[in-house]
XYZ file of C-alpha atoms in Angstrom:
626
model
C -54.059 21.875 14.248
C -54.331 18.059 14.896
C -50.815 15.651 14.538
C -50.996 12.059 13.387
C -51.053 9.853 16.998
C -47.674 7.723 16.567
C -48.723 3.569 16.803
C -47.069 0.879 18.322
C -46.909 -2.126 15.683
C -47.467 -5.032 17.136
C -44.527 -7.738 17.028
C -44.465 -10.019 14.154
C -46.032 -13.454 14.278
C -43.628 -16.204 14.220
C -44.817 -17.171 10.838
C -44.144 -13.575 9.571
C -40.289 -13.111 8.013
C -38.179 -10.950 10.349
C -34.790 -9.958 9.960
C -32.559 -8.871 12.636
C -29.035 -7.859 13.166
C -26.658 -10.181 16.012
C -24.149 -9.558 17.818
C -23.441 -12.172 20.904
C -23.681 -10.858 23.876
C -20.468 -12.411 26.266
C -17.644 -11.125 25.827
C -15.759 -14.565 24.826
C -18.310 -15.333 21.955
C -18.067 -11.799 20.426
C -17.454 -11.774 16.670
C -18.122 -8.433 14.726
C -18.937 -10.548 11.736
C -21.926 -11.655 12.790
C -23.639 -8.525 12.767
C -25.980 -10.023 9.573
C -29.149 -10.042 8.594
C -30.888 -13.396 10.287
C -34.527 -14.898 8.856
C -36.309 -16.189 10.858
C -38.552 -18.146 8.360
C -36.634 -19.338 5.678
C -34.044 -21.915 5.508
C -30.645 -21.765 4.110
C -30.162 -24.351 1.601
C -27.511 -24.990 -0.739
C -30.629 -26.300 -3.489
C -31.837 -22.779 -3.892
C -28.113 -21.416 -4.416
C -26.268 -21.747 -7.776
C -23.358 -23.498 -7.120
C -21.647 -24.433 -10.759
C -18.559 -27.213 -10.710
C -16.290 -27.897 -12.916
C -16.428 -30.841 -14.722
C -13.082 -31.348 -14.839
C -11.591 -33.166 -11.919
C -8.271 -32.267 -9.610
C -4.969 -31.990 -10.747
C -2.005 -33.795 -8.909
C -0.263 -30.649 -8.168
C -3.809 -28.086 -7.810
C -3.225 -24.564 -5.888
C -5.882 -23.385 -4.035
C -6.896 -21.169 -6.576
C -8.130 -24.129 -8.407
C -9.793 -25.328 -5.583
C -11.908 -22.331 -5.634
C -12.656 -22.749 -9.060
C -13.625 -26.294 -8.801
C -15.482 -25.347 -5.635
C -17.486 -22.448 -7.012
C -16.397 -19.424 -5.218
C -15.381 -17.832 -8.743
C -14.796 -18.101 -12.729
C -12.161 -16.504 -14.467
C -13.841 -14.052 -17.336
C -10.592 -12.702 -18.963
C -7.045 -12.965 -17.931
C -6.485 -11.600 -14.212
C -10.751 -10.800 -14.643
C -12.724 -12.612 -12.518
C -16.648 -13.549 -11.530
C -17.258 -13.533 -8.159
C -20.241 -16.639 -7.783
C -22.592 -16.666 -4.672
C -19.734 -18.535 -2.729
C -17.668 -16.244 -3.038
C -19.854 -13.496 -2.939
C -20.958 -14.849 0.495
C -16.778 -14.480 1.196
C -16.514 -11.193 0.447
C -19.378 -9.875 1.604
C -18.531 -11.064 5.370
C -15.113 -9.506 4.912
C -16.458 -6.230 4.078
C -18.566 -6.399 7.279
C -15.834 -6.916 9.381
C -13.589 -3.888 7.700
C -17.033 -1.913 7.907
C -16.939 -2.731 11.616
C -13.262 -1.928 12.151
C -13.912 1.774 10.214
C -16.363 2.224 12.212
C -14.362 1.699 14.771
C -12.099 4.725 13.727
C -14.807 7.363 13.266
C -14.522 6.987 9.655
C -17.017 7.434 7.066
C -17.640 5.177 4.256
C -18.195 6.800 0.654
C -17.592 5.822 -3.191
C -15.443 7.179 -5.465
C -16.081 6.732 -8.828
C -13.753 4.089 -11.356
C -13.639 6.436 -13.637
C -10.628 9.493 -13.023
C -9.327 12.232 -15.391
C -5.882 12.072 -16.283
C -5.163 15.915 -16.084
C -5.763 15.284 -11.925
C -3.062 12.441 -12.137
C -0.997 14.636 -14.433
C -1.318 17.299 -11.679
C -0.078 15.353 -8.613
C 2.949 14.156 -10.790
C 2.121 10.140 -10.909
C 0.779 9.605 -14.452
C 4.244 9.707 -15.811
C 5.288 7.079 -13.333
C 2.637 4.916 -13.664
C 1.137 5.636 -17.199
C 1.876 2.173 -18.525
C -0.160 0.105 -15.225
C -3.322 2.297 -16.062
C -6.208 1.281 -18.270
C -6.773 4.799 -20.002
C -9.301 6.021 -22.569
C -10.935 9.302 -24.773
C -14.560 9.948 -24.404
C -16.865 11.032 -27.600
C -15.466 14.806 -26.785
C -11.149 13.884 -26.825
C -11.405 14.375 -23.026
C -8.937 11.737 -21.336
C -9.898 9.474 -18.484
C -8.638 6.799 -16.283
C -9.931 3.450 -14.765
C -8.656 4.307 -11.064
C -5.826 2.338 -10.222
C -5.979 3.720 -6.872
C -7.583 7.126 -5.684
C -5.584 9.470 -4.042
C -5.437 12.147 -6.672
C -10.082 11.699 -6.623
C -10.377 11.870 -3.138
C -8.008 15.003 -2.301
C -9.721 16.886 -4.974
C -13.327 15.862 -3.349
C -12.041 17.534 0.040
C -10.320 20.196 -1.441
C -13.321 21.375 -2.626
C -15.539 20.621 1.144
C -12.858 21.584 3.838
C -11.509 25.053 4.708
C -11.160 25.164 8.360
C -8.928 22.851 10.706
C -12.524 22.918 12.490
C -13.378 20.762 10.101
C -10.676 17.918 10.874
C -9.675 15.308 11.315
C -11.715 13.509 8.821
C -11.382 9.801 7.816
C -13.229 8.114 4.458
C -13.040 4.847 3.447
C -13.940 2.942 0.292
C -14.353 -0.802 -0.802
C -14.477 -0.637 -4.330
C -13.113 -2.148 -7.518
C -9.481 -1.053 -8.851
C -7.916 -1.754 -12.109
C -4.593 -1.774 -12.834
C -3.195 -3.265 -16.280
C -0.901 -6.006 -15.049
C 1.481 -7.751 -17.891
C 1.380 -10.960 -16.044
C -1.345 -11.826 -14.082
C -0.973 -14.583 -12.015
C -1.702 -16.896 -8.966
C -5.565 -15.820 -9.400
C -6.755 -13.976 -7.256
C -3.120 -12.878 -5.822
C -2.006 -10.331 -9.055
C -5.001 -9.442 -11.122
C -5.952 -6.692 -13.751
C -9.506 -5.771 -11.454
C -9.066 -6.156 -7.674
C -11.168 -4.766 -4.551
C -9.819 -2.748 -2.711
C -10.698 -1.510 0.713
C -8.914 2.483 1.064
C -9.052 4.622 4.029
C -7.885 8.406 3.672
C -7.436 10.110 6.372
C -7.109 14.251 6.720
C -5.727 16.139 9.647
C -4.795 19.333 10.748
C -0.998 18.983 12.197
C 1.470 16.517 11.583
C 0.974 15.488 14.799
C -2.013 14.788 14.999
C -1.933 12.710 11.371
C 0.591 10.605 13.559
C -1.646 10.090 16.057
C -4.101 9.045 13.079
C -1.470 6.867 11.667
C -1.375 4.897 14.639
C -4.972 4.008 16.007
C -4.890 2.723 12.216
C -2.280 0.582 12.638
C -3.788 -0.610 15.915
C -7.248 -1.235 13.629
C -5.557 -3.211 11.368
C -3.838 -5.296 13.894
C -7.195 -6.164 15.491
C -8.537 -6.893 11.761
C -5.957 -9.118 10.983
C -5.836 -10.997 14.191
C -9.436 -11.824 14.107
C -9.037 -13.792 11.074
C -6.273 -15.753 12.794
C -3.698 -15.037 10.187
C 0.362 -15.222 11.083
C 0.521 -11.779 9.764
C 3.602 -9.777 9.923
C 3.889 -5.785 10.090
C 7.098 -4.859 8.517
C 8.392 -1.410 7.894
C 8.545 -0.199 4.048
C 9.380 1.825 1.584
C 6.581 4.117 -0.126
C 7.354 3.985 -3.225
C 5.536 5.878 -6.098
C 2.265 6.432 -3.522
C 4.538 8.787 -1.683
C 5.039 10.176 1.935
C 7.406 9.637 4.589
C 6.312 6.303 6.221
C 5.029 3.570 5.682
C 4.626 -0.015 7.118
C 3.431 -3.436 4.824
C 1.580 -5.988 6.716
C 2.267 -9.613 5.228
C 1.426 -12.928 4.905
C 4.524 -15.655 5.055
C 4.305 -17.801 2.078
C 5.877 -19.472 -0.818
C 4.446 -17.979 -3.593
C 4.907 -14.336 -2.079
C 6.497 -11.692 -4.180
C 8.249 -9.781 -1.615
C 10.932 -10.969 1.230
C 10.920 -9.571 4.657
C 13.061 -9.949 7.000
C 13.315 -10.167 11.091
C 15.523 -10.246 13.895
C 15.825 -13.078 16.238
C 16.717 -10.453 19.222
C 14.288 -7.856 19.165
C 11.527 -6.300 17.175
C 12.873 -4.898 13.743
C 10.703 -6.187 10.974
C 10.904 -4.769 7.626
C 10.421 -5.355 3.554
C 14.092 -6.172 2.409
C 14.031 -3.154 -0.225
C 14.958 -0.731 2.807
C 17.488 -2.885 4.306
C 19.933 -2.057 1.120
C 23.247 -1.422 2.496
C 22.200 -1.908 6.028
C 23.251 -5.108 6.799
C 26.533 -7.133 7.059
C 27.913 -10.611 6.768
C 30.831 -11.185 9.290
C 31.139 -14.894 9.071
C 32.487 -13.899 5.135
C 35.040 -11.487 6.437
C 38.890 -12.592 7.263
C 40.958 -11.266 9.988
C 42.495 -8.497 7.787
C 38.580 -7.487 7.831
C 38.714 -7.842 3.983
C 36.659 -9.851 1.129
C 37.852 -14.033 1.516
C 37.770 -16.230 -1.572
C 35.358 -14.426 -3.510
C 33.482 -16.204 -6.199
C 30.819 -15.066 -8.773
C 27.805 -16.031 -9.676
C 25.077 -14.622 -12.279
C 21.667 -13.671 -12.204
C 19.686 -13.268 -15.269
C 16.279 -10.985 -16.087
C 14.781 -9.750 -18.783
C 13.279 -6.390 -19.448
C 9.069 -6.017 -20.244
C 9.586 -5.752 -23.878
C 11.980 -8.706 -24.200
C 14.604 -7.114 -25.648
C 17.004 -6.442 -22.670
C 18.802 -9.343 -21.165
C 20.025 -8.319 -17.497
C 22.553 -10.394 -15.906
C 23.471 -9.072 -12.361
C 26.851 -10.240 -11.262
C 27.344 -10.818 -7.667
C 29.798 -12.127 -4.884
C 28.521 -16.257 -4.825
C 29.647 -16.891 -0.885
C 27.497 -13.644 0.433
C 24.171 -15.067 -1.445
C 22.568 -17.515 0.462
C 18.944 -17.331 0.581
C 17.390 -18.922 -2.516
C 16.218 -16.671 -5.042
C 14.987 -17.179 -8.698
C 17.424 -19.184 -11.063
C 19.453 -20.689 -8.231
C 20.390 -17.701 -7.055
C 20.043 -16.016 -3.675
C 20.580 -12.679 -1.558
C 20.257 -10.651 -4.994
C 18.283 -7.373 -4.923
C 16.013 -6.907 -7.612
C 14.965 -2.995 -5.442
C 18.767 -2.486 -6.484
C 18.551 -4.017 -10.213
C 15.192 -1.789 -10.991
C 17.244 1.184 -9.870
C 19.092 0.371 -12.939
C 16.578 -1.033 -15.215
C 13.608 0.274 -14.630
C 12.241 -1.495 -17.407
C 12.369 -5.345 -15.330
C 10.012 -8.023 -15.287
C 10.813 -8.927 -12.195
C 7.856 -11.093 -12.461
C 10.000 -13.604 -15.417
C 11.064 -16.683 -13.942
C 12.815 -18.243 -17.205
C 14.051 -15.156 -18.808
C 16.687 -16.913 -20.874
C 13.723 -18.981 -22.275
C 12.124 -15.485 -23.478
C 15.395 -14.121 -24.457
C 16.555 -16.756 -26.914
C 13.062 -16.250 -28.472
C 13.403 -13.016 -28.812
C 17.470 -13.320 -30.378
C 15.849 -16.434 -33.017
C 13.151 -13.173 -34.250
C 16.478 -11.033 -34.545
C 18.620 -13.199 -36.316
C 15.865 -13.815 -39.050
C 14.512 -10.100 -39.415
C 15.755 -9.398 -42.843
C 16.100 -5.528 -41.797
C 18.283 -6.294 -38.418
C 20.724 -3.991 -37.229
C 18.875 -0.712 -38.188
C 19.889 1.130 -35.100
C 21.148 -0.207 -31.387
C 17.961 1.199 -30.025
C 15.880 -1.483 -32.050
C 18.294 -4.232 -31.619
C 18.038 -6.610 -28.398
C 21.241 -6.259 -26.339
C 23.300 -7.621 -23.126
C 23.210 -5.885 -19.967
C 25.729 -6.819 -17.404
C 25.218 -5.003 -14.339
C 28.654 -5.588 -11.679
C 28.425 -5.598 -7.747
C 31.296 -3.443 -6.310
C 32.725 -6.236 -4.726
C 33.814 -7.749 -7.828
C 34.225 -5.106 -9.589
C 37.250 -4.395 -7.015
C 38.388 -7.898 -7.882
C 41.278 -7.932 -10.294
C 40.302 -11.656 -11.250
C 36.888 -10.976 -12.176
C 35.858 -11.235 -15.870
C 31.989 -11.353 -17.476
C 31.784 -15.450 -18.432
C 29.778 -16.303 -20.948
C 27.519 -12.816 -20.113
C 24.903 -13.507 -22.940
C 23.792 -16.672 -21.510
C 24.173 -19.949 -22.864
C 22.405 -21.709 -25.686
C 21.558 -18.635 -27.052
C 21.913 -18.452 -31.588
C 23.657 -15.654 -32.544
C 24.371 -13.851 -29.667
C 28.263 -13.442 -30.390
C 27.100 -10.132 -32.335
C 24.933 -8.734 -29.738
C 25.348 -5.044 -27.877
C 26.863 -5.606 -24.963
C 26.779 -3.130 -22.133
C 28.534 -2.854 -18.618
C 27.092 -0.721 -15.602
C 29.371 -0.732 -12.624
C 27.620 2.192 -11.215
C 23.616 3.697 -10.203
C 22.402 6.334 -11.450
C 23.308 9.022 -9.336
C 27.418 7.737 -9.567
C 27.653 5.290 -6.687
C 29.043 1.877 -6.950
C 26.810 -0.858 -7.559
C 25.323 -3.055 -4.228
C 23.324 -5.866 -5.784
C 23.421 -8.256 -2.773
C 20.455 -8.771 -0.949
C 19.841 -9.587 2.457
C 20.508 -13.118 4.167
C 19.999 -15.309 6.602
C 22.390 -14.510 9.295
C 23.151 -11.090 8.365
C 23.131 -9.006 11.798
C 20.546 -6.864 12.524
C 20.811 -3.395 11.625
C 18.793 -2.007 15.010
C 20.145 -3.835 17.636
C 23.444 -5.088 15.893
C 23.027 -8.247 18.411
C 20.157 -10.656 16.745
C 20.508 -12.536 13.181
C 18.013 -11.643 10.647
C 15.511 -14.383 9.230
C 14.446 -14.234 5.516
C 11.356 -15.558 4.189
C 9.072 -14.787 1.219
C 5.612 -13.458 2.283
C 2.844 -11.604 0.534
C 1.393 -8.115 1.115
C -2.293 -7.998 2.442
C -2.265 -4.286 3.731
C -0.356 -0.975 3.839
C -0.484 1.878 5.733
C 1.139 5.242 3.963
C 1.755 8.530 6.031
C 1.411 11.165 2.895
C 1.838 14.132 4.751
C 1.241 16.802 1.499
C 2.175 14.858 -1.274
C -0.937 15.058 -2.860
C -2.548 18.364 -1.039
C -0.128 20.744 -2.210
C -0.445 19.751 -5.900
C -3.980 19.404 -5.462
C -4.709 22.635 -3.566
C -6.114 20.719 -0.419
C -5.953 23.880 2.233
C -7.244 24.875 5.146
C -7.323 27.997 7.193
C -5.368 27.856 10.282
C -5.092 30.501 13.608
C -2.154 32.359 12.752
C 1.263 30.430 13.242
C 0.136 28.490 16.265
C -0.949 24.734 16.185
C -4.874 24.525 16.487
C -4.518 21.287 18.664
C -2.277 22.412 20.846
C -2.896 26.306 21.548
C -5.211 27.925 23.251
C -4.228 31.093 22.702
C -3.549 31.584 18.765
C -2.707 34.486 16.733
C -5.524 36.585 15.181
C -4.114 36.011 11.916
C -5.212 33.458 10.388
C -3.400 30.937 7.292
C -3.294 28.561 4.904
C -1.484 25.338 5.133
C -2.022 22.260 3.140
C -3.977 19.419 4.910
C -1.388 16.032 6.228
C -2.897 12.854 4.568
C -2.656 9.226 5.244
C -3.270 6.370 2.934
C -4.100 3.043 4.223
C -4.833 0.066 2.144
C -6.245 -3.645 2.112
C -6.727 -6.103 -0.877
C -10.502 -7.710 -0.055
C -9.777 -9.943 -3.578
C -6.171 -10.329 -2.904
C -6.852 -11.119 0.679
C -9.470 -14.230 -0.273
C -6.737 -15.303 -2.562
C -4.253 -15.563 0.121
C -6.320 -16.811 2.939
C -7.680 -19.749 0.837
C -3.204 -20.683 -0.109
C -2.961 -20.335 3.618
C -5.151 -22.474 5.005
C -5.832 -25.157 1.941
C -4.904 -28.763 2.499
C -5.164 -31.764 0.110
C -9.402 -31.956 0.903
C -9.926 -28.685 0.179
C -10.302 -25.489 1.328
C -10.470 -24.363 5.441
C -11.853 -20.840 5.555
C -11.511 -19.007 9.233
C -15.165 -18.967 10.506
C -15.134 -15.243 10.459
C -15.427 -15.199 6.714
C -16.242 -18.510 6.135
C -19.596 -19.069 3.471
C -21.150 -20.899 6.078
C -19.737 -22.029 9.728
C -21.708 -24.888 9.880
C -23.025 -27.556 6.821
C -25.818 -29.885 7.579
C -25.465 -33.103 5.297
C -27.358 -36.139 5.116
C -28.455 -39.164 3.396
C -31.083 -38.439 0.888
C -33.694 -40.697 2.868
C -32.916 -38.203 6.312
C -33.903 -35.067 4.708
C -36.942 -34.694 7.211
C -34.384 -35.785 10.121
C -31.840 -33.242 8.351
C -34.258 -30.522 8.423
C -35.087 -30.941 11.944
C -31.105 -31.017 12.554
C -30.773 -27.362 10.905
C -33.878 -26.170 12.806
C -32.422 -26.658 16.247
C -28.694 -25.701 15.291
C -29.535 -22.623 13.846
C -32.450 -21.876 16.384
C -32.665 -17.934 16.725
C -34.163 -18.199 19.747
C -30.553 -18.395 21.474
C -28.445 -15.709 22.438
C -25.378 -17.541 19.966
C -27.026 -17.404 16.254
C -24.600 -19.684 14.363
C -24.693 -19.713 10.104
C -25.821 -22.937 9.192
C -26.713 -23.855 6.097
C -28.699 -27.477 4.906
C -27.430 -29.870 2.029
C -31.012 -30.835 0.981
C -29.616 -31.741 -2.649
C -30.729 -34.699 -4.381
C -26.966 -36.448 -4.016
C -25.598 -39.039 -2.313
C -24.089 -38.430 1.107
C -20.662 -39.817 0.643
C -20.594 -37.200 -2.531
C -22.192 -34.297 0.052
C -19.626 -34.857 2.514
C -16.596 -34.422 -0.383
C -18.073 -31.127 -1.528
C -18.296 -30.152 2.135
C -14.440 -30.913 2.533
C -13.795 -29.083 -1.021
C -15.669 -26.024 -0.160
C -14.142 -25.955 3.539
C -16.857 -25.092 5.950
C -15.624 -25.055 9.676
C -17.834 -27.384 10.818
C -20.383 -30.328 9.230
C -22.729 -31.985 11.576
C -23.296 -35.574 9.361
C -26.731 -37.539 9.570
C -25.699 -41.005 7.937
C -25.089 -44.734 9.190
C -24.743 -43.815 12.389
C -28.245 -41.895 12.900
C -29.780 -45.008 11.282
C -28.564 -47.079 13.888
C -28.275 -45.259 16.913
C -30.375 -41.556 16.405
C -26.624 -40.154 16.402
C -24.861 -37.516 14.668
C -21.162 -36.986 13.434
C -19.648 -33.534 13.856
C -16.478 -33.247 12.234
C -14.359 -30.313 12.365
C -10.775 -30.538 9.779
C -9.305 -27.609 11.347
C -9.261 -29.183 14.888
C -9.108 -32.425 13.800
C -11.895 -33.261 15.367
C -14.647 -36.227 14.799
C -17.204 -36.998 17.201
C -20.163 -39.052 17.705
C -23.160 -37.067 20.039
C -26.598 -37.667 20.435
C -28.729 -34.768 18.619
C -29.615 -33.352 21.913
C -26.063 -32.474 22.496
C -24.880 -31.314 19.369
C -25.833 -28.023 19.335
C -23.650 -27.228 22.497
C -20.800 -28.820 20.523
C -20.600 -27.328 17.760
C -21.279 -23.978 19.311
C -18.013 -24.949 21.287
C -16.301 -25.660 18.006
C -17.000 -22.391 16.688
C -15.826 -20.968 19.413
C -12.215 -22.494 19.715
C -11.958 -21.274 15.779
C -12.506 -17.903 16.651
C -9.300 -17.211 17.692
């Protein structure tokens, strides 16, 4: 019996296309995004990628989002739908490779689970009823019913359910970057609240509680590094779970002004958290007199509106203990504590009276009105404790103002939750002390969630019959000498979440400036653009040749403006678009064979000859890597 003789190829001719994956070698230049695929033979050139623009130009007051637009990283296709374009593509695809590198990272595999979910599995772990109206659902040709997965929890415990049996077989870890759907009411902020999102979803299985702990925090430790390598101000901030489940939990944020949550931190030590766990927690002492009682109190009102429009909510609250600025005016409310109430807020509203007295003008002209309260819009007046001990206080004006034929209108008043305990609606506030150390003030600022990490425990592998076999009663990590008898215990879970869409969104408000965008040069398109005058497109070329020369140990992105357009119009788009750095071949190469590297992050413009350029913007890069 003869065997085939295995052949050395030889290497490639340097006219042959080769790819090959980098990854600098020193320590200092190391970026796990650049593990990508490199040619060595063909150019990257912004003619031979479709880049659409708008036609229209900027508007005075334009949000990065319609910088991206005009840029063309995306199009919108419906509302809270969007097209991803080769830009952005180009975006997202780096930021995958860096979440596939942190995964890694954690011995965790990387699968897909399908969009499509049955309802009886969501029906079975108990969340369908929660979340039945956020879920695009639908009957196939046979009556069967079927979900577009919001989120996967329910697919991936049944997947395992039906592949594990031993705690041999654990710990396990999966992870997912996939597209989500969940049917918002009110998109908005583009790429920040949308109806189809990607998300990137790690679920993690393990035998003992302790050991899913131990899980819970080299994940936290992963997403740390993640975060921090894209040079965002992040926040980790302890919070509640919510409908997902489990026992703990912990958001990681991004501070800004168009966030939807508030979190709050101390000025003394390390407490960080999302302000719907801090209810009842906190105190205002500056407010109290010396008899330790309530001084001067004064009201003020807070007005919602439910999802169908036909609930007005005011929320009546203490005026001096609301200082942080909230939605109409108003500040230090809860809306955590209002949706205890009402779960039926749209918290999302921010001129509810404007949607109310709309929805009162239908009222007053439907010729069959008043055919049963149920049907009928009405006033609910919800009353903080603190007033409601006040023997002064009386509802003002409690359907809101300007508002046609509202005299005759239901009006209801809740002094209580549901379970019989007086009403808190106060918020935190600046200055409230801090409920861990009791020394430091707390600091309150709107911020927006980019990642969570959920400890499930068996919220979803008891219902879902998720079991494994362990040695008797002892713990398999711990024991070396276990009892014969074996037994069945449901496997501890961990969830842990990051928005990929939501994330490009919030990066690009972060870092956008009146130019245009500024992308970190871990996930920017390109980290360097190579512009010049349409008569230097041979002196251009030769530019991108030796700045992206793969012969170095320090391969650097670059990509060549060879389009037909003027420079001055080149060197716009460049700002728009945000590349880290632009190396500029214009009046001063004419003159003096030298090149302008500009860098808007650094605010940095220089003037090198071509020999020295590459070395600078090398060192460039390098200073935006962290």
């Amino acid at each position: 019996m003869s065997f085939p003789i295995a052949v050395r190829k030889p290497l490639p001719s340097a006219s042959t296309p080769t790819f090959a994956l980098y990854a600098p070698t020193t320590r200092r230049s190391y970026n796990p995004l650049q593990w990508r695929a490199h040619s060595t033979s063909h150019r990257q050139c912004l003619s031979s990628i479709w880049i659409p623009k708008e036609i229209k130009s900027a508007s005075p007051n334009e949000d990065a989002h319609g910088k991206l637009a005009r840029a063309g990283f995306l199009r919108q296709s419906h509302a809270g739908i969007y097209h991803m374009l080769p830009l952005g593509r180009r975006v997202q695809d780096k930021l995958e490779r860096l979440l596939d590198y942190h995964m890694r990272g954690l011995g965790a595999s990387r699968i897909s689970l399908s969009s499509i979910t049955s309802k009886q599995l969501w029906e079975q772990s108990g969340r369908f009823s929660q979340l039945s109206s956020e879920v695009f659902n639908f009957r196939d040709r046979k009556g069967a019913e079927y979900l577009l997965s919001p989120t996967h929890e329910e697919e991936v415990t049944a997947l395992v359910a039906q592949s594990i049996h031993s705690y041999r077989e654990l710990p396990l870890r999966l992870y997912q970057i996939t597209r989500k759907y969940r049917d918002e009411m009110r998109p908005r902020h583009g790429l920040l609240r949308t109806r189809e999102f990607t998300m990137k979803d790690l679920y993690t299985f393990d035998a003992t509680t302790d050991s899913a702990q131990h899980t819970y925090a080299q994940v936290q430790n992963s997403y740390t590094k993640f975060f921090t390598s894209l040079g965002l101000p992040f926040v980790k901030v302890e919070a509640n779970s919510g409908d997902m489940g489990g026992s703990l939990s912990h958001e990681y944020h991004l501070p800004t002004s168009i966030g939807d949550d508030l979190i709050v931190t101390c000025s003394q030590c390390d407490y960080a958290a999302n302000d719907e766990i801090l209810q009842g927690q906190t105190a205002s002492p500056l407010l109290l007199n010396h008899n330790n009682a309530w001084r001067d109190i004064d009201w003020q009102v807070w007005r919602g509106i439910s999802k169908d429009r036909k609930t007005l909510v005011n929320a009546w609250v203490p005026i001096q203990l609301s200082r942080t600025t909230g939605s109409d005016g108003l500040a230090g409310v809860s809306l955590r504590a209002i949706e205890t109430v009402v779960p039926e807020l749209d918290s999302s509203v921010d001129r509810p009276l404007t949607l109310w007295a709309e929805t009162v003008r239908r009222w007053s002209h439907d010729p069959i009105q008043h055919r049963s309260d149920a049907m009928n819009p009405r006033v609910l007046n919800l009353i903080d404790h603190r007033l409601a001990a006040d023997p002064d206080f009386r509802i003002r004006d409690g359907r809101g103002s300007n508002v046609p034929d509202a005299a005759h209108l239901q009006q209801i008043v809740v002094g209580e939750a549901k379970d019989g305990t007086p009403l808190d609606l106060l918020g935190v506030s600046h200055g409230d002390r801090c409920p861990r150390c009791c020394a430091g003030e707390l600091k309150v600022e709107k911020a927006l969630e980019i990642g969570h990490t959920f400890h499930l425990g068996t919220r979803y592998s008891e219902p879902l019959g998720a079991t494994i076999s362990l040695p008797g009663n002892a713990d398999p990590i711990t024991d070396e000498t276990p009892s014969s008898i074996p037994r069945q215990a449901p496997i501890q879970m961990g969830c842990y979440g990051i928005g990929v869409s939501r994330l490009i969104g919030a990066i690009a408000e972060h870092l956008v400036d009146d130019r245009g965008l500024q992308w970190p040069r871990a996930i920017a398109p390109f980290e360097v653009a190579i512009l010049s005058a349409p008569d230097l497109t041979t002196d251009g070329t030769k530019m991108y040749d030796m700045i992206s020369d793969t012969s170095r140990s320090e391969v650097i992105d670059v990509v060549l403006d060879d389009r037909a357009v003027s420079l001055p119009w080149k060197m716009k788009d460049a700002d728009l678009v945000g590349y880290p750095v632009m190396v500029i071949l214009g009046k001063h190469w004419k003159a003096e064979e030298v090149v302008e590297v500009q860098c808007r992050r650094l605010g940095i413009r220089s003037l090198v000859r071509r020999e020295e350029s590459r070395e600078l913007v090398y060192n460039l890069l390098q200073q935006l890597s962290y």
